[in-house]
Short mmCIF file of C-alpha atoms in Angstrom, two decimals:
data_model
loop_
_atom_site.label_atom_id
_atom_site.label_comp_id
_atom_site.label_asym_id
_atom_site.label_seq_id
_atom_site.Cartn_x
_atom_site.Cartn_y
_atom_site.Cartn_z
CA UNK A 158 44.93 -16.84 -9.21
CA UNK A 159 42.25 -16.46 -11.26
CA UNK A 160 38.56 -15.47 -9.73
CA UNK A 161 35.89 -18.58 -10.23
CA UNK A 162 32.53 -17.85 -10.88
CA UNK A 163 30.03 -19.07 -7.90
CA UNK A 164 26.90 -20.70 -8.55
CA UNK A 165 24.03 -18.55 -6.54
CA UNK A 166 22.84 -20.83 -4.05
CA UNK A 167 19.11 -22.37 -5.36
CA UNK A 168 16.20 -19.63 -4.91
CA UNK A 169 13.98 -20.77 -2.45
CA UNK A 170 10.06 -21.45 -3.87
CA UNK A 171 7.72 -18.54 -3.55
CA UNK A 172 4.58 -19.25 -2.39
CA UNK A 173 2.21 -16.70 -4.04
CA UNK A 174 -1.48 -15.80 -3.04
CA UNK A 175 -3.22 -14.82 -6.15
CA UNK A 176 -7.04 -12.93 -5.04
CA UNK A 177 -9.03 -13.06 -8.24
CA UNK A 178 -12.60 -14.10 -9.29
CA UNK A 179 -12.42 -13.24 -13.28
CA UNK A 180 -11.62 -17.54 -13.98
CA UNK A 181 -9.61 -16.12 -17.47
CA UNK A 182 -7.54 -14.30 -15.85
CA UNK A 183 -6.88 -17.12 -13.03
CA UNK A 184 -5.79 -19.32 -16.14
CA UNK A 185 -3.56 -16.18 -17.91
CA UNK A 186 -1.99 -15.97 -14.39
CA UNK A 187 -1.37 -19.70 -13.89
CA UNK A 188 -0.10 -19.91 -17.37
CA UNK A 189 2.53 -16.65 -16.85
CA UNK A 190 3.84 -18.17 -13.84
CA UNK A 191 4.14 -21.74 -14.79
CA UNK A 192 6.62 -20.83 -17.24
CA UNK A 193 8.31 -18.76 -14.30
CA UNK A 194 12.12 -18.85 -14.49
CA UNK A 195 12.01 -18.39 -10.22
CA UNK A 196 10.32 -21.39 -8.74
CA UNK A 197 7.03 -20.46 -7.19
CA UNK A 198 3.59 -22.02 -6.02
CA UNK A 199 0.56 -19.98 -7.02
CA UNK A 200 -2.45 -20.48 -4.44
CA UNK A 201 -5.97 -18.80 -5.93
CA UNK A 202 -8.48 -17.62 -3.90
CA UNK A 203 -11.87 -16.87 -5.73
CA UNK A 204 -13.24 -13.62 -3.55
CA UNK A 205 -12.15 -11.88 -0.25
CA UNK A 206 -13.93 -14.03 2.05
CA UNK A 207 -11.62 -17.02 0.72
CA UNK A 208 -8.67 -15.48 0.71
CA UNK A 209 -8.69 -13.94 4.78
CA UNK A 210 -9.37 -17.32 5.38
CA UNK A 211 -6.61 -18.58 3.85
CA UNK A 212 -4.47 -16.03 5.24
CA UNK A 213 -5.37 -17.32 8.91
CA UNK A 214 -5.62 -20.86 8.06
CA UNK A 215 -9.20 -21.77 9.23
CA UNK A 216 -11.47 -24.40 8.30
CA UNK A 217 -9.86 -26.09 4.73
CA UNK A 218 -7.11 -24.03 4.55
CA UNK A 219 -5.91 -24.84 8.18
CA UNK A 220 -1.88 -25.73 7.66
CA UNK A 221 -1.94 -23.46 3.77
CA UNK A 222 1.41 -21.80 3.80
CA UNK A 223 1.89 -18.00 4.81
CA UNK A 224 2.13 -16.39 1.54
CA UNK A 225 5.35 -14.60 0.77
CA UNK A 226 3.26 -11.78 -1.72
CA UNK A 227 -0.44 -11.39 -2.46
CA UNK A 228 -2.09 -10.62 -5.73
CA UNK A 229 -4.75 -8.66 -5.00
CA UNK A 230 -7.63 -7.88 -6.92
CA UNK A 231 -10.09 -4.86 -6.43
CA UNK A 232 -13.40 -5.84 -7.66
CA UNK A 233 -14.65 -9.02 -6.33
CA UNK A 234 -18.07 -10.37 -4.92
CA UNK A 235 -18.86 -10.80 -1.31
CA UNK A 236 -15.88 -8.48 0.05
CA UNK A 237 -13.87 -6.78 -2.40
CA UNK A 238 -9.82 -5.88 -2.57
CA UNK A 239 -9.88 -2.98 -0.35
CA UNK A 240 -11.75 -4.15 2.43
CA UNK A 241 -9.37 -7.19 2.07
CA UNK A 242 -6.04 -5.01 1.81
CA UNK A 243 -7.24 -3.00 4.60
CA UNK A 244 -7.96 -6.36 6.88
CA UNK A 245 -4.78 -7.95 6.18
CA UNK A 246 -2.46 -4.23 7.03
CA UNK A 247 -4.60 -4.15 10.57
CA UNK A 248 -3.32 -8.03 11.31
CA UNK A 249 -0.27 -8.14 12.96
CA UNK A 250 0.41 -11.44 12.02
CA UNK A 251 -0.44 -10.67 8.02
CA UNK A 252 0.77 -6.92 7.68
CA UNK A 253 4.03 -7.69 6.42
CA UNK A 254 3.17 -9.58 3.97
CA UNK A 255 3.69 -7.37 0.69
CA UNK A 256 0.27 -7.09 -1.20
CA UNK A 257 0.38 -5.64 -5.00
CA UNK A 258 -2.93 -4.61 -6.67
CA UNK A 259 -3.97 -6.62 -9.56
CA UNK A 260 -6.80 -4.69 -11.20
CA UNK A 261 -8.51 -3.55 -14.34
CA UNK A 262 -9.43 -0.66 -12.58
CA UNK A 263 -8.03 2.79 -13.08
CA UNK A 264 -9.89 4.49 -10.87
CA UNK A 265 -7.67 7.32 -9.17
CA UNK A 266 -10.28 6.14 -5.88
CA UNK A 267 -8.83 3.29 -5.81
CA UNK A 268 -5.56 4.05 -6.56
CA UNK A 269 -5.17 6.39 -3.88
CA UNK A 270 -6.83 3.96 -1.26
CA UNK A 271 -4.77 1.42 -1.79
CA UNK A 272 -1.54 3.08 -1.00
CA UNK A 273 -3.14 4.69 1.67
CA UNK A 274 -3.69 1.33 3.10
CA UNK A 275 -0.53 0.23 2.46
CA UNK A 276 -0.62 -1.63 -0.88
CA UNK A 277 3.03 -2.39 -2.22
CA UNK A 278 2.10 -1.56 -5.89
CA UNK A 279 -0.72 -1.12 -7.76
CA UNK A 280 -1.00 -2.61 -11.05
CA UNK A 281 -3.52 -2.10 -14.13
CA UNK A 282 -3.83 -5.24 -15.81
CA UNK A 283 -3.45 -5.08 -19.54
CA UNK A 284 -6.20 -5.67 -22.17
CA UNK A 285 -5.44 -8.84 -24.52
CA UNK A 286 -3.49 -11.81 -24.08
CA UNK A 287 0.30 -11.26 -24.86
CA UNK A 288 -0.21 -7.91 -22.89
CA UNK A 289 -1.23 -9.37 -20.01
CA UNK A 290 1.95 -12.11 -20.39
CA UNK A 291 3.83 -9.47 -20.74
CA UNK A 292 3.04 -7.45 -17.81
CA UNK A 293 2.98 -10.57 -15.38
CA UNK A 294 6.58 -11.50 -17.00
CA UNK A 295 7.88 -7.92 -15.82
CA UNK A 296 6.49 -8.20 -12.63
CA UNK A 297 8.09 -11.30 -11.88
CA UNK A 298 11.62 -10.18 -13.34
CA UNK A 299 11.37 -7.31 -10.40
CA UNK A 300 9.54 -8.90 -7.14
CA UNK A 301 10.43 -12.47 -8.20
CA UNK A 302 14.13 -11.84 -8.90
CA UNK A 303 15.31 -8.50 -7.20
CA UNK A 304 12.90 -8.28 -4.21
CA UNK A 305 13.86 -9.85 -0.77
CA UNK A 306 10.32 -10.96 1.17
CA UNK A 307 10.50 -10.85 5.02
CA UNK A 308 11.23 -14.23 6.87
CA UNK A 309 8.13 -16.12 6.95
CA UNK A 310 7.34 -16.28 10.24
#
């Protein structure tokens, strides 16, 4: 008897944590992943101080959903990526969360301290507008199709 093809069970929806304060490059990100062939919920938080509080759920974000990947940006007013990354590995409740730098920076500095506090990936974002579409479209054909994320807890 012939072999029937299964239909893959319905991917559940992502929920994504993108940490950016550069408002274009909100909108290029929103734009990439609307057109997302893996379903997915982008959340934006504007600086670090926004996003650790969306992380633990106080004050407006009390009841946001536990990201399943963060977007992390280096350079951002009041506390920048890095302090951020290196908040979120020392929180037990956080540190598995898989965090990939998003950053025009190409710093070896930063590089280097971002692995070395645990980043997932670090990621230079392209210059011009079908670059940067093209880079966010790669990353979600690998950590949006091939990449397992830990239960949410």
């Amino acid at each position: 008897m012939p072999e029937t093809a299964q239909s893959p069970a319905p991917a559940r929806q992502i929920e994504i944590l993108l940490v950016e304060d550069s408002e274009p490059d909100i909108l290029l990100t929103l734009e990439a992943f609307e057109e997302a062939r893996v379903p997915n919920r982008l959340h934006v938080a504007r600086d670090g101080v926004e996003a650790l509080r969306f992380l633990r759920g106080e004050g407006e974000y009390a009841g946001a959903p536990r990201p399943d990947l963060i977007l992390l940006d280096i350079n951002m007013p009041r506390k920048n990526g890095l302090e951020v990354l290196r908040e979120i590995k020392a929180d037990t409740r956080l540190v598995s969360i898989p965090v990939l730098m998003l950053t025009t920076s190409q710093a070896d500095d930063d590089v280097r301290s971002s692995y070395e506090f645990h980043a997932s990936g670090y990621m230079v974002k392209p210059v011009g507008f079908e670059n940067f579409l093209h880079a966010i479209r790669a990353f979600e054909d690998f950590w949006l199709t091939f990449v397992r994320f830990p239960p949410r807890a």
